[in-house]
Coordinates of N, CA and C in Angstrom, one line a residue:
X25 N 13.0 10.2 1.8 CA 11.9 10.6 2.7 C 10.6 10.6 2.0
X26 N 9.6 10.2 2.7 CA 8.2 10.3 2.2 C 7.6 11.7 2.5
X27 N 7.1 12.4 1.6 CA 6.5 13.7 1.8 C 5.1 13.6 2.2
X28 N 4.5 14.7 2.7 CA 3.1 14.7 3.0 C 2.3 14.6 1.7
X29 N 2.8 15.1 0.6 CA 2.0 15.0 -0.7 C 2.0 13.5 -1.1
X30 N 3.1 12.8 -0.9 CA 3.1 11.4 -1.3 C 2.2 10.6 -0.4
X31 N 2.2 10.9 0.9 CA 1.3 10.2 1.8 C -0.2 10.4 1.4
X32 N -0.5 11.7 1.1 CA -1.9 12.0 0.6 C -2.2 11.2 -0.6
X33 N -1.3 11.2 -1.6 CA -1.5 10.4 -2.8 C -1.7 8.9 -2.5
X34 N -0.9 8.3 -1.7 CA -1.1 6.9 -1.3 C -2.4 6.7 -0.6
X35 N -2.8 7.6 0.2 CA -4.1 7.4 0.9 C -5.2 7.4 -0.1
X36 N -5.2 8.3 -1.1 CA -6.2 8.3 -2.1 C -6.2 7.0 -2.9
X37 N -5.0 6.5 -3.2 CA -5.0 5.2 -3.9 C -5.6 4.1 -3.1
X38 N -5.3 4.1 -1.8 CA -5.9 3.1 -0.9 C -7.4 3.2 -0.9
X39 N -7.9 4.4 -0.8 CA -9.4 4.6 -0.8 C -10.0 4.1 -2.2
X40 N -9.3 4.4 -3.3 CA -9.8 4.0 -4.6 C -9.8 2.5 -4.7
X41 N -8.8 1.8 -4.2 CA -8.8 0.3 -4.3 C -10.0 -0.3 -3.6
X42 N -10.3 0.3 -2.4 CA -11.4 -0.2 -1.6 C -12.7 0.1 -2.3
X43 N -12.9 1.3 -2.7 CA -14.2 1.8 -3.2 C -14.5 1.1 -4.6
X44 N -13.5 1.1 -5.5 CA -13.7 0.6 -6.8 C -13.7 -1.0 -6.9
X45 N -12.9 -1.6 -6.1 CA -12.6 -3.0 -6.3 C -12.9 -3.9 -5.1
X46 N -13.1 -3.2 -3.9 CA -13.2 -4.0 -2.7 C -12.0 -4.7 -2.2
X47 N -10.8 -4.1 -2.6 CA -9.5 -4.6 -2.4 C -8.8 -3.9 -1.3
X48 N -8.2 -4.6 -0.4 CA -7.3 -4.0 0.6 C -5.9 -4.5 0.4
X49 N -5.0 -3.6 0.7 CA -3.6 -3.8 0.5 C -2.9 -3.3 1.7
X50 N -2.0 -4.1 2.3 CA -1.3 -3.7 3.5 C 0.2 -4.0 3.4
X51 N 1.0 -3.1 3.8 CA 2.5 -3.3 3.9 C 2.7 -4.1 5.2
X52 N 3.3 -5.3 5.0 CA 3.5 -6.2 6.2 C 4.9 -5.9 6.8
X53 N 5.9 -5.7 5.9 CA 7.2 -5.5 6.4 C 8.0 -4.8 5.3
X54 N 9.0 -4.0 5.8 CA 10.0 -3.4 5.0 C 11.4 -3.9 5.4
X55 N 12.2 -4.3 4.4 CA 13.5 -4.8 4.7 C 14.3 -3.7 5.3
X56 N 15.4 -4.1 6.0 CA 16.2 -3.1 6.8 C 16.8 -2.1 5.9
X57 N 17.1 -2.4 4.6 CA 17.7 -1.4 3.7 C 16.7 -0.5 3.1
X58 N 15.4 -0.8 3.4 CA 14.3 0.1 2.8 C 14.0 -0.1 1.4
X59 N 14.6 -1.1 0.7 CA 14.4 -1.3 -0.7 C 13.3 -2.2 -1.1
X60 N 13.0 -3.2 -0.3 CA 11.9 -4.2 -0.6 C 10.8 -4.0 0.4
X61 N 9.6 -4.0 -0.1 CA 8.4 -3.8 0.7 C 7.5 -5.0 0.5
X62 N 7.3 -5.8 1.6 CA 6.5 -7.0 1.5 C 5.1 -6.7 1.8
X63 N 4.2 -7.0 0.9 CA 2.8 -6.6 1.0 C 1.9 -7.8 0.8
X64 N 0.7 -7.6 1.4 CA -0.4 -8.6 1.1 C -1.6 -7.9 0.7
X65 N -2.3 -8.6 -0.2 CA -3.6 -8.0 -0.7 C -4.6 -9.0 -0.8
X66 N -5.9 -8.6 -0.7 CA -7.0 -9.5 -0.7 C -8.2 -8.7 -1.2
X67 N -9.1 -9.4 -1.9 CA -10.4 -8.8 -2.3 C -11.4 -9.2 -1.2
X68 N -11.7 -8.3 -0.3 CA -12.6 -8.6 0.8 C -14.0 -8.4 0.5
X69 N -14.4 -7.6 -0.5 CA -15.8 -7.3 -0.8 C -16.0 -7.7 -2.2
X70 N -17.1 -8.5 -2.4 CA -17.5 -8.9 -3.8 C -19.0 -8.7 -3.8
X71 N -19.5 -8.4 -5.0 CA -21.0 -8.3 -5.3 C -21.2 -8.4 -6.8
X72 N -22.4 -8.1 -7.2 CA -22.7 -8.1 -8.6 C -21.9 -7.0 -9.3
X73 N -21.7 -5.9 -8.6 CA -20.9 -4.8 -9.3 C -19.4 -4.9 -9.0
X74 N -19.0 -5.8 -8.1 CA -17.6 -6.0 -7.8 C -17.3 -7.5 -7.9
X75 N -17.1 -7.9 -9.2 CA -16.9 -9.4 -9.4 C -15.5 -9.8 -8.8
X76 N -15.4 -11.1 -8.6 CA -14.1 -11.6 -8.1 C -13.0 -11.4 -9.1
X77 N -11.9 -10.9 -8.6 CA -10.7 -10.6 -9.4 C -9.7 -11.8 -9.3
X78 N -9.0 -12.1 -10.3 CA -8.0 -13.1 -10.3 C -6.7 -12.5 -9.6
X79 N -5.9 -13.5 -9.2 CA -4.7 -13.1 -8.5 C -3.8 -12.1 -9.2
X80 N -3.6 -12.3 -10.5 CA -2.8 -11.4 -11.3 C -3.4 -10.0 -11.4
X81 N -4.7 -9.9 -11.4 CA -5.3 -8.6 -11.4 C -5.2 -7.9 -10.1
X82 N -5.2 -8.6 -9.0 CA -5.0 -8.0 -7.7 C -3.6 -7.5 -7.5
X83 N -2.6 -8.3 -8.0 CA -1.2 -7.9 -8.0 C -1.0 -6.7 -8.8
X84 N -1.6 -6.6 -10.0 CA -1.5 -5.5 -10.9 C -2.0 -4.2 -10.2
X85 N -3.2 -4.3 -9.6 CA -3.8 -3.2 -8.9 C -2.9 -2.7 -7.8
X86 N -2.3 -3.6 -7.0 CA -1.4 -3.3 -5.9 C -0.2 -2.6 -6.4
X87 N 0.4 -3.1 -7.4 CA 1.6 -2.4 -8.0 C 1.3 -1.0 -8.5
X88 N 0.1 -0.9 -9.1 CA -0.3 0.5 -9.6 C -0.5 1.4 -8.5
X89 N -1.1 1.0 -7.4 CA -1.3 1.9 -6.2 C 0.0 2.3 -5.6
X90 N 1.0 1.4 -5.6 CA 2.3 1.7 -4.9 C 3.3 2.2 -5.9
X91 N 3.0 2.5 -7.1 CA 3.9 2.9 -8.1 C 4.8 4.1 -7.7
X92 N 4.3 5.1 -7.0 CA 5.1 6.2 -6.6 C 6.3 5.8 -5.7
X93 N 6.3 4.7 -5.1 CA 7.4 4.3 -4.2 C 8.6 3.9 -5.0
X94 N 8.4 3.6 -6.3 CA 9.6 3.2 -7.1 C 10.5 4.5 -7.2
X95 N 10.0 5.7 -7.2 CA 10.8 6.9 -7.2 C 11.7 7.0 -6.0
X96 N 11.4 6.3 -5.0 CA 12.2 6.3 -3.8 C 13.2 5.1 -3.7
X97 N 13.2 4.3 -4.7 CA 14.0 3.1 -4.8 C 13.4 1.9 -4.0
X98 N 12.2 1.9 -3.8 CA 11.5 0.8 -3.1 C 10.8 -0.1 -4.1
X99 N 10.9 -1.4 -3.8 CA 10.3 -2.4 -4.7 C 9.2 -3.1 -3.9
X100 N 7.9 -2.9 -4.3 CA 6.9 -3.7 -3.6 C 6.9 -5.1 -4.1
X101 N 6.8 -6.1 -3.2 CA 6.6 -7.5 -3.5 C 5.3 -7.9 -2.9
X102 N 4.4 -8.2 -3.8 CA 3.0 -8.4 -3.4 C 2.6 -9.9 -3.4
X103 N 1.9 -10.3 -2.4 CA 1.3 -11.6 -2.4 C -0.2 -11.5 -2.2
X104 N -0.9 -12.4 -2.8 CA -2.4 -12.5 -2.6 C -2.7 -13.5 -1.5
X105 N -3.6 -13.1 -0.6 CA -4.0 -14.0 0.5 C -5.4 -14.3 0.3
X106 N -5.8 -15.4 0.8 CA -7.2 -15.9 0.7 C -8.1 -15.1 1.7
X107 N -9.3 -14.7 1.3 CA -10.1 -13.9 2.2 C -10.4 -14.5 3.6
X108 N -10.6 -15.8 3.6 CA -10.9 -16.5 4.9 C -9.7 -16.9 5.6
X109 N -8.5 -16.7 5.0 CA -7.3 -17.1 5.7 C -6.4 -15.9 6.2
X110 N -7.0 -14.7 6.1 CA -6.2 -13.6 6.4 C -6.5 -13.1 7.9
X111 N -5.5 -12.5 8.4 CA -5.8 -11.8 9.7 C -6.5 -10.5 9.2
X112 N -7.3 -9.9 10.1 CA -8.1 -8.7 9.7 C -7.1 -7.6 9.2
X113 N -7.5 -7.0 8.1 CA -6.8 -5.8 7.7 C -7.2 -4.7 8.6
X114 N -6.2 -3.9 9.0 CA -6.4 -2.8 9.9 C -7.3 -1.7 9.1
X115 N -7.9 -0.9 9.9 CA -8.7 0.2 9.3 C -7.9 1.2 8.5
X116 N -8.5 1.8 7.5 CA -7.8 2.8 6.8 C -7.4 4.0 7.6
X117 N -6.2 4.5 7.5 CA -5.7 5.6 8.3 C -5.1 6.6 7.3
X118 N -5.6 7.8 7.4 CA -5.2 8.9 6.4 C -3.7 9.2 6.6
X119 N -3.2 9.1 7.8 CA -1.8 9.5 8.0 C -0.8 8.3 7.7
X120 N -1.4 7.1 7.6 CA -0.6 5.9 7.4 C -1.2 5.0 6.3
X121 N -1.2 5.5 5.0 CA -1.8 4.6 4.0 C -1.0 3.3 3.8
X122 N -1.8 2.3 3.6 CA -1.3 0.9 3.5 C -0.5 0.5 4.7
X123 N -0.5 1.2 5.8 CA 0.4 1.0 7.0 C 1.8 1.0 6.6
X124 N 2.2 1.8 5.6 CA 3.6 1.9 5.2 C 4.5 2.5 6.2
X125 N 4.0 3.6 6.8 CA 4.8 4.3 7.8 C 5.1 3.4 9.0
X126 N 4.1 2.7 9.5 CA 4.3 1.7 10.6 C 5.3 0.7 10.2
X127 N 5.3 0.2 9.0 CA 6.3 -0.8 8.6 C 7.7 -0.2 8.5
X128 N 7.8 1.0 8.0 CA 9.1 1.7 7.9 C 9.6 1.9 9.3
X129 N 8.8 2.3 10.2 CA 9.2 2.6 11.6 C 9.6 1.3 12.3
X130 N 8.9 0.2 12.0 CA 9.3 -1.1 12.6 C 10.7 -1.6 12.0
X131 N 11.0 -1.2 10.8 CA 12.3 -1.5 10.2 C 13.4 -0.6 10.7
X132 N 13.0 0.5 11.4 CA 14.0 1.4 11.9 C 14.4 2.5 10.9
X133 N 13.5 2.8 10.0 CA 13.8 3.7 8.9 C 13.0 5.0 9.2
X134 N 13.7 6.1 9.2 CA 13.0 7.4 9.4 C 12.4 7.7 8.0
X135 N 11.1 8.0 8.0 CA 10.4 8.0 6.7 C 9.7 9.2 6.3
X136 N 9.2 10.0 7.3 CA 8.3 11.0 6.9 C 8.9 12.4 7.2
X137 N 8.9 13.2 6.1 CA 9.3 14.6 6.3 C 8.1 15.5 5.7
X138 N 7.5 16.2 6.6 CA 6.3 17.0 6.2 C 6.6 18.1 5.2
X139 N 7.8 18.6 5.1 CA 8.0 19.8 4.3 C 9.0 19.7 3.2
X140 N 9.7 18.7 3.1 CA 10.8 18.6 2.1 C 10.3 18.0 0.7
X141 N 11.1 18.2 -0.3 CA 10.8 17.6 -1.6 C 11.1 16.1 -1.5
X142 N 10.6 15.3 -2.4 CA 10.9 13.9 -2.4 C 12.4 13.6 -2.5
X143 N 12.9 12.7 -1.6 CA 14.3 12.3 -1.7 C 14.3 10.8 -1.3
X144 N 15.4 10.2 -1.4 CA 15.5 8.7 -1.1 C 15.2 8.5 0.3
X145 N 14.7 7.3 0.7 CA 14.5 6.9 2.0 C 15.9 6.8 2.7
X146 N 16.0 7.4 3.9 CA 17.2 7.4 4.7 C 17.1 6.6 5.9
X147 N 18.0 5.7 6.2 CA 18.0 4.9 7.4 C 18.4 5.8 8.6
X148 N 17.8 5.5 9.7 CA 18.1 6.2 10.9 C 19.5 5.8 11.5

């Protein structure tokens, strides 16, 4: 189960990616067993202070942001997409960082427990 503390931590990571690097990361799909998380990332904002990042740097940033999910037995699989070839990334949502909860729900996995300690993700 994902706890409210973990959700808050992931939301903070999502905000830091955007503010520091102009990078967006979104969970596209979670496998039915809840072990693999398919993600896409892209650097949407560049400037003099936000230089273009190479693909391996974007992947590294994404894995660092999602690192707490390894505690739940989840493995993020990240792909870099081109800025002009992506569908729009959805707006940041405090209750659904990286749109992870939506992807878990779409996979049929009960994911959020507001009061319990961290435990493994449990299928419904």
